[in-house]
Amino acid sequence: LDANCAPAYINLGEIYYKSDRIESAIVYLNQAIELFPSSGEAYYYRGKAYEALGMLCQAQADVARACQLGHAPGAIESFFRSK
């Protein structure tokens, strides 16, 4: 893994999120955001991970940031409708 490759960290975060390894997902997504703070996808998946942990304030903040960055508007709208 290239330590400076944000897309790799995003992919790992998504894989861990979808594998229900939420804490690991957050670790990788934090690294992705540190390397590439304009990644809406990283914020989106970290928001979903926070939601899975019941950390709703953090989840909403991350999903809102993902929306500001232009990531997956349909998915983001359904996220807020489900709350």
XYZ file of N, CA, C and O in Angstrom:
332
model
N 0.852 -1.184 0.000
C 0.000 0.000 0.000
C 0.891 1.239 0.000
O 1.756 1.377 0.856
N 0.677 2.103 -0.974
C 1.400 3.374 -1.036
C 0.830 4.289 0.042
O -0.355 4.626 0.030
N 1.666 4.694 0.961
C 1.218 5.507 2.105
C 0.654 6.859 1.700
O 0.015 7.520 2.510
N 0.876 7.280 0.462
C 0.368 8.572 -0.009
C -0.757 8.438 -1.023
O -1.098 9.412 -1.691
N -1.329 7.260 -1.145
C -2.367 7.002 -2.144
C -3.748 7.041 -1.487
O -4.252 6.025 -1.005
N -4.353 8.216 -1.483
C -5.663 8.381 -0.845
C -6.724 7.439 -1.409
O -7.505 6.871 -0.634
N -6.796 7.227 -2.747
C -7.822 6.303 -3.255
C -7.710 4.890 -2.678
O -8.730 4.232 -2.450
N -6.494 4.436 -2.393
C -6.337 3.108 -1.791
C -6.950 3.083 -0.397
O -7.633 2.119 -0.019
N -6.731 4.141 0.378
C -7.317 4.216 1.713
C -8.841 4.305 1.641
O -9.537 3.715 2.464
N -9.347 5.034 0.669
C -10.801 5.117 0.494
C -11.361 3.735 0.181
O -12.365 3.309 0.767
N -10.715 3.027 -0.745
C -11.187 1.691 -1.105
C -11.152 0.744 0.088
O -12.098 -0.013 0.311
N -10.070 0.782 0.858
C -9.989 -0.065 2.049
C -11.071 0.313 3.064
O -11.704 -0.562 3.659
N -11.278 1.605 3.253
C -12.326 2.043 4.167
C -13.695 1.547 3.744
O -14.485 1.072 4.568
N -13.975 1.635 2.448
C -15.265 1.155 1.937
C -15.397 -0.356 2.135
O -16.438 -0.847 2.564
N -14.341 -1.083 1.836
C -14.367 -2.546 1.994
C -14.593 -2.916 3.458
O -15.430 -3.775 3.766
N -13.855 -2.273 4.361
C -14.038 -2.569 5.780
C -15.434 -2.176 6.252
O -16.057 -2.898 7.035
N -15.951 -1.051 5.776
C -17.311 -0.642 6.138
C -18.321 -1.699 5.697
O -19.165 -2.142 6.474
N -18.200 -2.121 4.443
C -19.148 -3.099 3.902
C -18.965 -4.484 4.508
O -19.865 -5.311 4.436
N -17.802 -4.732 5.121
C -17.536 -6.002 5.804
C -17.886 -5.927 7.286
O -17.554 -6.835 8.051
N -18.494 -4.821 7.686
C -18.917 -4.606 9.073
C -17.731 -4.544 10.044
O -17.854 -4.905 11.212
N -16.597 -4.064 9.553
C -15.425 -3.812 10.408
C -15.289 -2.292 10.516
O -14.403 -1.670 9.937
N -16.218 -1.718 11.229
C -16.455 -0.276 11.229
C -15.268 0.520 11.768
O -14.872 1.524 11.171
N -14.704 0.102 12.882
C -13.588 0.858 13.455
C -12.399 0.893 12.493
O -11.747 1.931 12.339
N -12.119 -0.231 11.827
C -11.035 -0.265 10.842
C -11.349 0.641 9.660
O -10.464 1.315 9.130
N -12.602 0.662 9.257
C -13.011 1.534 8.151
C -12.708 2.989 8.497
O -12.159 3.729 7.665
N -13.034 3.391 9.710
C -12.814 4.778 10.119
C -11.325 5.117 10.105
O -10.935 6.206 9.669
N -10.494 4.194 10.546
C -9.045 4.435 10.538
C -8.568 4.734 9.120
O -7.849 5.716 8.882
N -8.959 3.909 8.164
C -8.521 4.106 6.780
C -9.131 5.361 6.162
O -8.473 6.079 5.415
N -10.382 5.624 6.477
C -11.020 6.820 5.919
C -10.442 8.088 6.516
O -10.305 9.101 5.807
N -10.058 8.061 7.785
C -9.365 9.210 8.376
C -8.067 9.494 7.627
O -7.735 10.650 7.344
N -7.338 8.440 7.303
C -6.086 8.607 6.563
C -6.352 9.174 5.171
O -5.636 10.056 4.700
N -7.397 8.680 4.512
C -7.752 9.186 3.186
C -8.080 10.676 3.244
O -7.635 11.454 2.392
N -8.838 11.077 4.250
C -9.225 12.484 4.391
C -8.012 13.349 4.702
O -7.904 14.470 4.196
N -7.103 12.823 5.492
C -5.878 13.577 5.780
C -5.078 13.822 4.491
O -4.554 14.911 4.276
N -5.003 12.813 3.639
C -4.247 12.933 2.391
C -4.997 13.715 1.311
O -4.382 14.392 0.491
N -6.337 13.583 1.304
C -7.148 14.161 0.226
C -8.432 14.732 0.824
O -9.504 14.141 0.724
N -8.325 15.899 1.479
C -9.473 16.442 2.203
C -10.655 16.860 1.326
O -11.729 17.127 1.856
N -10.488 16.871 0.026
C -11.616 17.214 -0.839
C -12.312 15.977 -1.399
O -13.084 16.075 -2.354
N -12.095 14.827 -0.774
C -12.735 13.585 -1.216
C -14.105 13.428 -0.584
O -14.230 13.042 0.586
N -15.121 13.696 -1.349
C -16.478 13.501 -0.866
C -16.775 12.050 -0.553
O -17.500 11.738 0.394
N -16.194 11.152 -1.326
C -16.417 9.727 -1.106
C -15.896 9.283 0.265
O -16.555 8.522 0.972
N -14.726 9.774 0.658
C -14.164 9.417 1.963
C -15.060 9.926 3.091
O -15.336 9.201 4.059
N -15.530 11.160 2.968
C -16.434 11.703 3.992
C -17.744 10.922 4.037
O -18.297 10.669 5.108
N -18.241 10.553 2.870
C -19.500 9.812 2.810
C -19.383 8.473 3.553
O -20.212 8.162 4.413
N -18.356 7.699 3.222
C -18.222 6.394 3.873
C -17.876 6.518 5.351
O -18.322 5.712 6.165
N -17.109 7.543 5.713
C -16.845 7.729 7.138
C -18.141 8.098 7.859
O -18.406 7.618 8.961
N -18.975 8.907 7.212
C -20.280 9.236 7.793
C -21.144 7.997 7.985
O -21.795 7.831 9.020
N -21.143 7.120 7.000
C -21.906 5.881 7.122
C -21.338 5.003 8.248
O -22.085 4.364 8.974
N -20.015 4.994 8.384
C -19.386 4.223 9.459
C -19.774 4.805 10.820
O -20.110 4.058 11.751
N -19.726 6.125 10.938
C -20.151 6.758 12.193
C -21.614 6.435 12.490
O -21.983 6.173 13.636
N -22.445 6.437 11.457
C -23.852 6.101 11.651
C -23.985 4.683 12.208
O -24.775 4.443 13.127
N -23.198 3.751 11.670
C -23.258 2.367 12.129
C -22.869 2.234 13.597
O -23.332 1.314 14.283
N -22.030 3.146 14.073
C -21.623 3.139 15.480
C -22.570 3.952 16.365
O -22.340 4.080 17.559
N -23.597 4.539 15.757
C -24.547 5.343 16.517
C -24.068 6.750 16.802
O -24.653 7.449 17.627
N -23.021 7.167 16.118
C -22.454 8.509 16.304
C -23.100 9.451 15.277
O -22.492 9.830 14.285
N -24.359 9.784 15.533
C -25.170 10.455 14.518
C -24.740 11.880 14.211
O -24.845 12.312 13.063
N -24.270 12.619 15.192
C -23.813 13.989 14.918
C -22.621 13.974 13.969
O -22.578 14.732 13.002
N -21.655 13.086 14.240
C -20.489 12.973 13.369
C -20.908 12.471 11.982
O -20.393 12.930 10.968
N -21.850 11.531 11.958
C -22.329 10.991 10.682
C -22.955 12.085 9.835
O -22.640 12.229 8.654
N -23.829 12.876 10.436
C -24.486 13.937 9.677
C -23.491 14.981 9.198
O -23.597 15.463 8.072
N -22.516 15.313 10.027
C -21.510 16.297 9.619
C -20.703 15.787 8.433
O -20.450 16.532 7.474
N -20.307 14.508 8.457
C -19.524 13.964 7.354
C -20.342 13.841 6.076
O -19.861 14.149 4.988
N -21.575 13.401 6.199
C -22.402 13.264 5.003
C -22.721 14.646 4.419
O -22.728 14.829 3.205
N -22.929 15.623 5.285
C -23.143 16.991 4.791
C -21.900 17.497 4.070
O -21.998 18.144 3.010
N -20.715 17.193 4.615
C -19.459 17.599 3.963
C -19.312 16.888 2.623
O -18.892 17.497 1.629
N -19.667 15.623 2.552
C -19.620 14.888 1.287
C -20.521 15.555 0.253
O -20.145 15.703 -0.914
N -21.691 15.987 0.697
C -22.626 16.677 -0.197
C -22.026 17.986 -0.691
O -22.102 18.302 -1.879
N -21.399 18.741 0.204
C -20.747 19.998 -0.191
C -19.672 19.750 -1.235
O -19.446 20.588 -2.102
N -19.022 18.609 -1.142
C -17.955 18.263 -2.078
C -18.489 17.609 -3.350
O -17.727 17.281 -4.243
N -19.810 17.408 -3.415
C -20.444 16.903 -4.625
C -20.515 15.403 -4.770
O -20.677 14.887 -5.868
N -20.432 14.671 -3.668
C -20.463 13.204 -3.772
C -21.862 12.630 -3.638
O -22.558 12.904 -2.669
N -22.268 11.801 -4.577
C -23.472 10.960 -4.548
C -24.713 11.651 -3.994
O -25.246 11.231 -2.984
N -25.197 12.675 -4.672
C -26.350 13.390 -4.115
C -27.564 12.514 -3.855
O -28.239 12.688 -2.853
N -27.864 11.544 -4.698
C -29.017 10.672 -4.466
C -28.866 9.870 -3.192
O -29.791 9.750 -2.392
N -27.679 9.323 -2.961
C -27.426 8.536 -1.756
C -27.487 9.420 -0.528
O -27.995 9.018 0.515
N -26.979 10.630 -0.643
C -26.975 11.540 0.495
C -28.391 11.975 0.839
O -28.777 12.001 1.996
N -29.199 12.254 -0.165
C -30.575 12.655 0.107
C -31.328 11.532 0.809
O -32.062 11.772 1.764
N -31.129 10.282 0.379
C -31.826 9.175 1.021
C -31.319 8.971 2.449
O -32.085 8.578 3.319
N -30.059 9.265 2.707
C -29.514 9.174 4.060
C -30.264 10.118 4.991
O -30.710 9.739 6.062
N -30.439 11.376 4.555
C -31.120 12.337 5.409
C -32.614 12.051 5.523
O -33.208 12.286 6.556
N -33.227 11.507 4.471
C -34.655 11.158 4.551
C -34.878 10.030 5.542
O -35.923 9.944 6.168
N -33.888 9.142 5.702
C -34.055 7.995 6.591
C -33.900 8.372 8.059
O -34.122 7.558 8.925
N -33.499 9.587 8.370
C -33.275 10.003 9.764
C -34.527 10.571 10.359
O -35.268 11.288 9.896
